[in-house]
Amino acid sequence: MKNEIIAIIGLGYVGLPLAVEFGKKIKTIGYDIDRKRIEELKKKYDKTKEIQKKQFQLANKLSLTSNKENLIDATVFIITVPTPVDNKNNPDLKLLKRALKTTAQFLGKNSLVIIESTVYPGLTEEFCVPILEKFSRLKYNRDFFCGYSPERINPGDKKRTLTKIKKVVSGSNKKTTKRVNYIYKKIIKAGTYIAVSIKVAETAKVIENTQRDINIAFMNEVAIICNKLNINTNDVINTAKTKWNFLNFVPGLVGGHCISVDPYYLFSKSKEVGYEPKIILSGRKINNQMSKYVTSELLKKIKQNMVLRRPRVLIMGVTFKEDCPDVRNSQVVKIVNILKNKNIGIHVYDDIADKELLKKEFNIRLISKPKKNYYDAVMIAVKHKSFYSLGIKKIRSMCNKKGFIYDLKYTFSGKEVEMSL
């Protein structure tokens, strides 16, 4: 265990912070199939904005590569590739399977494979292990070993960074669990928690985000009811949270790679073992409809204002969450598309979003600067700090005489805007 060489497979929001932290302590290989990504990282530029230049400089034991042959000396392989859902919301394991096949080529005696990607309960040993055995021709728990340590990265969060979040660890036997724990303890300042089995660790991960999804769905439903009753939702929440055991969730659009995906993984496995959950996907159903709901509310208000020409709408923020460039599963993209189909003139402004990905994947082009006295409606869809810094007066100046502000994320107080969620 003293001379481990770590290989991180996949250098996205999860893999890169891991690679950098391990690269400060242990010889580490950061591998990604995206050559452009590797070239950017070698220049100490991270488009996800999770890692700053100073951190790269401290990781002097980290090497970056898109050539899989450079994985040959690794003793520990940590897989951090995305595990999305397909167009029918079934687990899409293509990227994971590809990563496993690559890893299998370089397994040797006593190699350790740790999965960090979100999975359903049992996936590590039921799906990953057979692939590793087949393509390595080695035997599980004899020649190579496995662990599962769910990622808990919160993209864009500069306070709860990787090393400050308690790490759940597990292994395929006691000795392996001890090895996994030893490895992560080198970088995790918040400490580790040893799960009793891989399957327990997998289940814990998937319910963390499912629970959050359900709680947000409840608040979204509350927001819809409050709007119909002409009550400010944020006022209701502020009043309710004066009680010690009130869970302080707020309504909003739910996107990203985890919360909007993990419930489907748990649902899929549950159905496989003969139980169809009643609650899990009810939350998904509500949250998936929120883009349609807020768009319909926006259009009602525009109609009330009797705009006789083609309405002009500014969407402020298109990422899935505040202060993060990630646009995966962003519900704001849905809002933009709905409005386009309604023949609404749309400008989208976001000083943080991944412009290239938006253009390539969603055909959305960002404007460099909003116009003054121009828009019939300004929707603040994401609570970026930069939007708050602009101030309500400057945002108000973007509206024309009949224009209004629809603040989905309570960026400003309810008294300062015409509409909020």
Short mmCIF file of C-alpha atoms in Angstrom, two decimals:
data_model
loop_
_atom_site.label_atom_id
_atom_site.label_comp_id
_atom_site.label_asym_id
_atom_site.label_seq_id
_atom_site.Cartn_x
_atom_site.Cartn_y
_atom_site.Cartn_z
CA MET A 1 0.00 0.00 0.00
CA LYS A 2 2.94 2.33 0.53
CA ASN A 3 3.94 2.43 -3.16
CA GLU A 4 0.52 2.79 -4.77
CA ILE A 5 0.21 4.49 -8.15
CA ILE A 6 -3.27 5.96 -8.60
CA ALA A 7 -5.01 6.19 -11.97
CA ILE A 8 -8.10 8.39 -12.21
CA ILE A 9 -10.28 7.35 -15.16
CA GLY A 10 -12.32 10.37 -16.28
CA LEU A 11 -11.35 13.97 -15.51
CA GLY A 12 -14.65 15.79 -15.19
CA TYR A 13 -16.21 17.51 -12.18
CA VAL A 14 -15.44 14.47 -9.99
CA GLY A 15 -12.25 13.02 -11.43
CA LEU A 16 -10.17 16.17 -11.76
CA PRO A 17 -10.39 17.32 -8.10
CA LEU A 18 -9.51 13.74 -7.07
CA ALA A 19 -6.55 13.61 -9.43
CA VAL A 20 -5.23 16.96 -8.20
CA GLU A 21 -5.55 16.07 -4.49
CA PHE A 22 -3.93 12.66 -4.94
CA GLY A 23 -1.29 14.30 -7.14
CA LYS A 24 -0.15 16.37 -4.17
CA LYS A 25 0.61 13.21 -2.15
CA ILE A 26 1.01 10.15 -4.40
CA LYS A 27 2.16 9.40 -7.93
CA THR A 28 -1.08 9.84 -9.88
CA ILE A 29 -2.11 9.42 -13.51
CA GLY A 30 -5.09 11.45 -14.72
CA TYR A 31 -6.63 9.81 -17.80
CA ASP A 32 -9.39 11.06 -20.09
CA ILE A 33 -10.32 10.10 -23.66
CA ASP A 34 -10.90 13.78 -24.52
CA ARG A 35 -7.56 14.98 -25.95
CA LYS A 36 -8.65 18.61 -25.95
CA ARG A 37 -9.51 18.36 -22.26
CA ILE A 38 -6.07 16.92 -21.49
CA GLU A 39 -4.30 19.66 -23.45
CA GLU A 40 -6.26 22.33 -21.57
CA LEU A 41 -5.45 20.73 -18.21
CA LYS A 42 -1.76 20.54 -19.09
CA LYS A 43 -1.92 24.31 -19.56
CA LYS A 44 -3.48 24.50 -16.09
CA TYR A 45 -6.87 25.57 -17.42
CA ASP A 46 -10.01 23.86 -16.13
CA LYS A 47 -13.18 24.83 -17.99
CA THR A 48 -15.33 23.43 -15.15
CA LYS A 49 -13.75 26.07 -12.86
CA GLU A 50 -13.36 23.53 -10.07
CA ILE A 51 -9.55 23.71 -10.04
CA GLN A 52 -7.50 26.89 -10.06
CA LYS A 53 -3.98 27.31 -11.45
CA LYS A 54 -2.38 27.33 -7.97
CA GLN A 55 -3.85 23.90 -7.22
CA PHE A 56 -2.39 22.42 -10.42
CA GLN A 57 1.03 23.73 -9.40
CA LEU A 58 0.81 21.96 -6.04
CA ALA A 59 -0.04 18.63 -7.69
CA ASN A 60 3.54 17.91 -8.72
CA LYS A 61 3.05 14.13 -8.68
CA LEU A 62 0.22 14.24 -11.21
CA SER A 63 0.67 13.37 -14.88
CA LEU A 64 -2.12 13.87 -17.42
CA THR A 65 -2.75 11.73 -20.47
CA SER A 66 -5.22 10.63 -23.14
CA ASN A 67 -3.03 7.65 -24.02
CA LYS A 68 -4.30 4.58 -22.19
CA GLU A 69 -0.90 2.87 -22.46
CA ASN A 70 0.30 5.24 -19.76
CA LEU A 71 -1.93 3.40 -17.28
CA ILE A 72 0.33 0.34 -17.31
CA ASP A 73 2.08 1.08 -13.99
CA ALA A 74 -1.07 1.89 -12.01
CA THR A 75 -1.98 -0.26 -9.01
CA VAL A 76 -5.24 1.53 -8.13
CA PHE A 77 -7.85 2.56 -10.71
CA ILE A 78 -10.56 5.01 -9.65
CA ILE A 79 -13.40 5.27 -12.18
CA THR A 80 -15.29 8.58 -12.19
CA VAL A 81 -17.09 8.61 -15.55
CA PRO A 82 -20.70 9.85 -15.89
CA THR A 83 -23.57 7.36 -15.53
CA PRO A 84 -26.56 9.13 -17.13
CA VAL A 85 -29.96 7.80 -18.19
CA ASP A 86 -31.15 7.17 -21.75
CA ASN A 87 -34.16 8.77 -23.45
CA LYS A 88 -36.44 6.31 -21.63
CA ASN A 89 -34.83 7.15 -18.26
CA ASN A 90 -33.15 3.76 -17.97
CA PRO A 91 -29.54 3.59 -16.68
CA ASP A 92 -27.10 4.28 -19.51
CA LEU A 93 -23.89 2.44 -18.66
CA LYS A 94 -22.03 2.79 -21.98
CA LEU A 95 -19.37 5.18 -20.63
CA LEU A 96 -18.86 3.05 -17.53
CA LYS A 97 -18.53 -0.11 -19.63
CA ARG A 98 -15.94 1.57 -21.85
CA ALA A 99 -13.95 2.71 -18.81
CA LEU A 100 -14.08 -0.80 -17.33
CA LYS A 101 -12.81 -2.38 -20.55
CA THR A 102 -9.91 0.08 -20.64
CA THR A 103 -9.10 -0.53 -16.97
CA ALA A 104 -9.24 -4.33 -17.39
CA GLN A 105 -6.38 -4.22 -19.91
CA PHE A 106 -4.01 -2.98 -17.24
CA LEU A 107 -5.03 -5.01 -14.20
CA GLY A 108 -2.35 -7.07 -12.53
CA LYS A 109 -1.87 -9.07 -9.35
CA ASN A 110 -3.46 -7.20 -6.41
CA SER A 111 -4.84 -4.36 -8.55
CA LEU A 112 -7.63 -2.39 -6.94
CA VAL A 113 -10.57 -0.90 -8.88
CA ILE A 114 -12.69 1.71 -7.07
CA ILE A 115 -15.95 2.93 -8.59
CA GLU A 116 -17.02 6.49 -7.73
CA SER A 117 -19.71 6.89 -10.40
CA THR A 118 -23.35 6.83 -9.29
CA VAL A 119 -24.76 3.30 -9.62
CA TYR A 120 -27.75 1.28 -8.47
CA PRO A 121 -27.39 -1.11 -5.51
CA GLY A 122 -25.36 -4.13 -6.59
CA LEU A 123 -23.99 -2.70 -9.84
CA THR A 124 -20.31 -2.84 -8.84
CA GLU A 125 -20.30 -6.60 -8.29
CA GLU A 126 -23.09 -7.56 -10.69
CA PHE A 127 -22.10 -5.40 -13.68
CA CYS A 128 -18.55 -4.09 -13.23
CA VAL A 129 -16.83 -7.20 -11.90
CA PRO A 130 -17.88 -9.55 -14.78
CA ILE A 131 -16.57 -7.04 -17.33
CA LEU A 132 -13.28 -6.67 -15.46
CA GLU A 133 -12.91 -10.47 -15.21
CA LYS A 134 -13.74 -11.04 -18.87
CA PHE A 135 -11.33 -8.48 -20.32
CA SER A 136 -8.50 -9.01 -17.84
CA ARG A 137 -8.82 -12.80 -17.57
CA LEU A 138 -8.20 -12.38 -13.85
CA LYS A 139 -10.30 -13.58 -10.93
CA TYR A 140 -12.18 -11.19 -8.63
CA ASN A 141 -11.08 -11.27 -4.95
CA ARG A 142 -8.13 -13.44 -5.86
CA ASP A 143 -6.16 -11.53 -8.49
CA PHE A 144 -7.84 -8.10 -8.31
CA PHE A 145 -10.16 -6.39 -5.84
CA CYS A 146 -12.91 -3.77 -5.91
CA GLY A 147 -14.19 -0.92 -3.80
CA TYR A 148 -16.98 1.60 -4.01
CA SER A 149 -16.63 5.16 -2.73
CA PRO A 150 -19.48 7.40 -3.88
CA GLU A 151 -18.58 10.88 -5.07
CA ARG A 152 -20.08 13.72 -3.08
CA ILE A 153 -18.70 16.64 -5.06
CA ASN A 154 -20.95 19.70 -5.07
CA PRO A 155 -20.06 21.55 -8.32
CA GLY A 156 -19.47 25.26 -7.83
CA ASP A 157 -19.27 24.97 -4.02
CA LYS A 158 -16.03 26.60 -2.86
CA LYS A 159 -16.64 25.83 0.83
CA ARG A 160 -17.56 22.13 0.81
CA THR A 161 -14.72 21.00 -1.43
CA LEU A 162 -13.55 17.40 -1.89
CA THR A 163 -11.24 17.22 1.12
CA LYS A 164 -13.85 18.76 3.46
CA ILE A 165 -16.61 16.23 2.74
CA LYS A 166 -16.68 12.97 4.71
CA LYS A 167 -15.90 10.07 2.34
CA VAL A 168 -17.85 6.83 2.39
CA VAL A 169 -15.59 3.86 1.63
CA SER A 170 -16.18 0.15 1.08
CA GLY A 171 -14.35 -2.87 -0.27
CA SER A 172 -14.91 -6.40 -1.54
CA ASN A 173 -13.43 -7.89 1.67
CA LYS A 174 -12.00 -6.62 4.96
CA LYS A 175 -8.46 -6.29 3.68
CA THR A 176 -9.59 -4.38 0.60
CA THR A 177 -11.81 -2.08 2.67
CA LYS A 178 -8.82 -1.26 4.83
CA ARG A 179 -6.78 -0.51 1.71
CA VAL A 180 -9.48 1.73 0.22
CA ASN A 181 -9.80 3.58 3.53
CA TYR A 182 -6.03 4.06 3.78
CA ILE A 183 -5.87 5.55 0.27
CA TYR A 184 -8.64 8.09 0.77
CA LYS A 185 -7.47 9.08 4.25
CA LYS A 186 -4.38 10.52 2.59
CA ILE A 187 -6.43 13.33 1.07
CA ILE A 188 -9.77 13.59 2.92
CA LYS A 189 -9.41 15.97 5.87
CA ALA A 190 -13.05 15.47 6.95
CA GLY A 191 -12.38 11.76 7.54
CA THR A 192 -13.93 8.59 6.18
CA TYR A 193 -16.90 6.42 7.01
CA ILE A 194 -16.55 2.67 6.43
CA ALA A 195 -19.75 1.18 5.02
CA VAL A 196 -20.42 -2.45 5.95
CA SER A 197 -20.49 -3.51 2.29
CA ILE A 198 -20.19 -2.22 -1.26
CA LYS A 199 -23.94 -2.58 -1.75
CA VAL A 200 -24.68 -0.47 1.35
CA ALA A 201 -22.35 2.28 0.05
CA GLU A 202 -24.02 2.17 -3.38
CA THR A 203 -27.48 2.44 -1.85
CA ALA A 204 -26.50 5.27 0.49
CA LYS A 205 -25.25 7.32 -2.45
CA VAL A 206 -28.35 6.86 -4.56
CA ILE A 207 -30.78 7.70 -1.73
CA GLU A 208 -28.88 10.89 -0.78
CA ASN A 209 -29.85 12.55 -4.04
CA THR A 210 -33.24 10.85 -4.29
CA GLN A 211 -34.19 12.26 -0.88
CA ARG A 212 -33.16 15.74 -1.98
CA ASP A 213 -35.13 15.41 -5.21
CA ILE A 214 -38.29 14.45 -3.31
CA ASN A 215 -37.93 17.31 -0.81
CA ILE A 216 -37.46 19.88 -3.59
CA ALA A 217 -40.47 18.40 -5.41
CA PHE A 218 -42.58 18.94 -2.30
CA MET A 219 -41.53 22.59 -2.12
CA ASN A 220 -42.23 23.02 -5.83
CA GLU A 221 -45.74 21.75 -5.21
CA VAL A 222 -46.07 24.15 -2.27
CA ALA A 223 -44.93 27.00 -4.55
CA ILE A 224 -47.61 26.18 -7.12
CA ILE A 225 -50.29 26.18 -4.40
CA CYS A 226 -48.99 29.45 -2.89
CA ASN A 227 -49.02 31.13 -6.29
CA LYS A 228 -52.64 30.12 -6.81
CA LEU A 229 -53.47 31.53 -3.36
CA ASN A 230 -51.53 34.72 -4.13
CA ILE A 231 -49.12 34.08 -1.24
CA ASN A 232 -45.35 34.69 -1.50
CA THR A 233 -43.69 31.28 -1.20
CA ASN A 234 -40.46 32.67 0.21
CA ASP A 235 -42.39 34.44 2.99
CA VAL A 236 -44.02 31.12 3.84
CA ILE A 237 -40.66 29.31 3.95
CA ASN A 238 -39.03 32.00 6.11
CA THR A 239 -41.92 31.72 8.56
CA ALA A 240 -41.94 27.91 8.65
CA LYS A 241 -38.19 27.56 9.16
CA THR A 242 -38.42 29.32 12.52
CA LYS A 243 -39.37 25.87 13.83
CA TRP A 244 -36.26 23.83 14.76
CA ASN A 245 -37.12 20.69 12.77
CA PHE A 246 -38.36 22.30 9.55
CA LEU A 247 -36.29 21.09 6.58
CA ASN A 248 -35.04 24.19 4.79
CA PHE A 249 -35.57 23.22 1.14
CA VAL A 250 -36.67 25.76 -1.45
CA PRO A 251 -38.51 25.34 -4.74
CA GLY A 252 -36.63 25.51 -8.02
CA LEU A 253 -35.54 23.87 -11.23
CA VAL A 254 -33.77 20.55 -10.64
CA GLY A 255 -31.07 19.60 -13.14
CA GLY A 256 -27.48 18.42 -13.21
CA HIS A 257 -26.03 14.96 -13.36
CA CYS A 258 -26.95 13.65 -9.90
CA ILE A 259 -30.29 14.73 -8.43
CA SER A 260 -32.14 14.49 -11.74
CA VAL A 261 -30.63 11.07 -12.55
CA ASP A 262 -30.08 9.05 -9.36
CA PRO A 263 -33.79 8.38 -8.62
CA TYR A 264 -34.07 6.51 -11.93
CA TYR A 265 -31.20 4.22 -10.93
CA LEU A 266 -32.88 3.33 -7.65
CA PHE A 267 -36.26 2.90 -9.36
CA SER A 268 -34.73 0.62 -12.02
CA LYS A 269 -33.15 -1.72 -9.48
CA SER A 270 -36.26 -1.72 -7.29
CA LYS A 271 -38.44 -2.85 -10.21
CA GLU A 272 -35.90 -5.55 -11.05
CA VAL A 273 -36.36 -7.10 -7.61
CA GLY A 274 -40.14 -6.95 -7.82
CA TYR A 275 -41.16 -3.72 -6.11
CA GLU A 276 -42.48 -0.65 -7.92
CA PRO A 277 -41.83 2.42 -5.73
CA LYS A 278 -44.68 4.84 -5.14
CA ILE A 279 -42.77 7.94 -4.01
CA ILE A 280 -39.41 8.03 -5.83
CA LEU A 281 -40.63 8.99 -9.29
CA SER A 282 -43.47 11.18 -8.03
CA GLY A 283 -40.76 13.68 -7.12
CA ARG A 284 -39.21 13.32 -10.55
CA LYS A 285 -42.56 13.87 -12.23
CA ILE A 286 -43.15 17.16 -10.39
CA ASN A 287 -39.61 18.45 -10.91
CA ASN A 288 -39.59 17.53 -14.60
CA GLN A 289 -42.77 19.60 -15.11
CA MET A 290 -41.48 22.77 -13.44
CA SER A 291 -39.94 24.16 -16.64
CA LYS A 292 -43.39 23.99 -18.30
CA TYR A 293 -45.06 25.50 -15.25
CA VAL A 294 -42.79 28.55 -14.91
CA THR A 295 -42.94 29.13 -18.68
CA SER A 296 -46.74 29.10 -18.64
CA GLU A 297 -46.74 31.60 -15.74
CA LEU A 298 -44.37 33.85 -17.66
CA LEU A 299 -46.53 33.76 -20.79
CA LYS A 300 -49.69 34.53 -18.79
CA LYS A 301 -48.09 37.68 -17.39
CA ILE A 302 -46.87 38.79 -20.83
CA LYS A 303 -50.40 38.30 -22.18
CA GLN A 304 -51.85 40.35 -19.32
CA ASN A 305 -49.50 43.18 -20.24
CA MET A 306 -51.01 43.11 -23.77
CA VAL A 307 -47.77 43.02 -25.73
CA LEU A 308 -49.00 43.38 -29.32
CA ARG A 309 -45.75 42.61 -31.13
CA ARG A 310 -43.45 39.59 -30.77
CA PRO A 311 -42.57 39.47 -27.04
CA ARG A 312 -38.94 39.86 -26.00
CA VAL A 313 -37.65 37.82 -23.06
CA LEU A 314 -34.26 37.82 -21.39
CA ILE A 315 -33.25 34.59 -19.62
CA MET A 316 -30.57 35.23 -17.02
CA GLY A 317 -28.70 32.00 -16.26
CA VAL A 318 -28.79 28.71 -18.13
CA THR A 319 -26.62 26.42 -16.00
CA PHE A 320 -28.23 23.80 -13.77
CA LYS A 321 -27.12 25.59 -10.59
CA GLU A 322 -25.57 28.83 -9.38
CA ASP A 323 -21.91 29.73 -9.90
CA CYS A 324 -21.19 26.58 -11.90
CA PRO A 325 -20.64 26.30 -15.69
CA ASP A 326 -22.29 22.86 -15.91
CA VAL A 327 -25.34 22.79 -18.21
CA ARG A 328 -26.05 19.04 -18.07
CA ASN A 329 -29.78 18.35 -17.70
CA SER A 330 -30.42 22.07 -17.18
CA GLN A 331 -34.13 22.75 -16.95
CA VAL A 332 -33.49 26.28 -18.22
CA VAL A 333 -32.62 24.79 -21.61
CA LYS A 334 -36.16 23.38 -21.67
CA ILE A 335 -37.58 26.82 -20.88
CA VAL A 336 -35.62 28.37 -23.76
CA ASN A 337 -36.87 25.72 -26.18
CA ILE A 338 -40.51 26.10 -25.08
CA LEU A 339 -40.34 29.86 -25.56
CA LYS A 340 -38.69 29.50 -28.97
CA ASN A 341 -41.52 27.22 -30.06
CA LYS A 342 -44.00 29.89 -28.92
CA ASN A 343 -42.31 32.40 -31.25
CA ILE A 344 -40.91 34.46 -28.37
CA GLY A 345 -37.82 36.56 -29.01
CA ILE A 346 -35.22 35.09 -26.65
CA HIS A 347 -31.92 36.44 -25.41
CA VAL A 348 -29.93 34.17 -23.06
CA TYR A 349 -27.27 35.71 -20.83
CA ASP A 350 -24.88 33.75 -18.62
CA ASP A 351 -21.33 34.86 -17.81
CA ILE A 352 -20.43 31.46 -16.30
CA ALA A 353 -21.97 28.78 -18.56
CA ASP A 354 -19.98 26.51 -20.86
CA LYS A 355 -20.58 28.42 -24.14
CA GLU A 356 -19.14 25.75 -26.43
CA LEU A 357 -21.29 22.97 -24.98
CA LEU A 358 -24.44 25.11 -25.12
CA LYS A 359 -23.85 25.89 -28.77
CA LYS A 360 -22.89 22.34 -29.72
CA GLU A 361 -25.45 20.36 -27.72
CA PHE A 362 -28.43 22.72 -27.50
CA ASN A 363 -27.95 25.29 -30.28
CA ILE A 364 -28.15 28.09 -27.72
CA ARG A 365 -26.01 31.16 -28.33
CA LEU A 366 -25.35 33.44 -25.39
CA ILE A 367 -25.44 37.21 -25.71
CA SER A 368 -22.45 39.15 -24.41
CA LYS A 369 -24.54 41.92 -22.82
CA PRO A 370 -28.29 42.43 -22.25
CA LYS A 371 -29.96 45.44 -23.87
CA LYS A 372 -31.40 48.37 -21.92
CA ASN A 373 -35.11 49.28 -21.90
CA TYR A 374 -35.77 46.38 -24.26
CA TYR A 375 -37.34 43.30 -22.65
CA ASP A 376 -40.98 42.57 -21.87
CA ALA A 377 -39.78 40.11 -19.25
CA VAL A 378 -36.54 39.27 -17.50
CA MET A 379 -36.42 35.80 -15.97
CA ILE A 380 -33.68 35.28 -13.37
CA ALA A 381 -33.43 31.51 -13.72
CA VAL A 382 -30.14 30.91 -11.88
CA LYS A 383 -28.86 32.62 -8.75
CA HIS A 384 -25.33 33.49 -9.88
CA LYS A 385 -23.47 35.82 -7.52
CA SER A 386 -22.70 38.01 -10.52
CA PHE A 387 -26.43 38.58 -11.08
CA TYR A 388 -26.94 39.61 -7.47
CA SER A 389 -23.94 41.95 -7.79
CA LEU A 390 -25.58 43.69 -10.75
CA GLY A 391 -28.34 44.79 -8.41
CA ILE A 392 -32.06 44.97 -8.97
CA LYS A 393 -31.91 48.52 -10.42
CA LYS A 394 -29.57 47.53 -13.24
CA ILE A 395 -31.66 44.45 -14.03
CA ARG A 396 -34.79 46.60 -13.89
CA SER A 397 -33.20 48.95 -16.47
CA MET A 398 -33.20 46.07 -18.96
CA CYS A 399 -37.03 46.02 -18.93
CA ASN A 400 -39.16 48.31 -21.08
CA LYS A 401 -42.03 50.33 -19.57
CA LYS A 402 -44.36 47.34 -19.25
CA GLY A 403 -41.56 44.87 -18.57
CA PHE A 404 -41.40 42.75 -15.41
CA ILE A 405 -38.94 40.55 -13.52
CA TYR A 406 -39.63 36.88 -12.78
CA ASP A 407 -37.17 35.69 -10.12
CA LEU A 408 -37.17 31.89 -9.89
CA LYS A 409 -34.45 31.63 -7.23
CA TYR A 410 -35.28 34.44 -4.77
CA THR A 411 -32.17 36.33 -5.82
CA PHE A 412 -33.94 39.47 -4.62
CA SER A 413 -36.76 40.02 -2.16
CA GLY A 414 -40.35 39.47 -3.24
CA LYS A 415 -41.05 43.22 -2.93
CA GLU A 416 -38.40 44.01 -5.54
CA VAL A 417 -39.75 41.76 -8.31
CA GLU A 418 -43.17 41.24 -9.88
CA MET A 419 -43.02 37.44 -9.86
CA SER A 420 -41.23 34.72 -7.95
CA LEU A 421 -41.57 30.95 -7.78
#
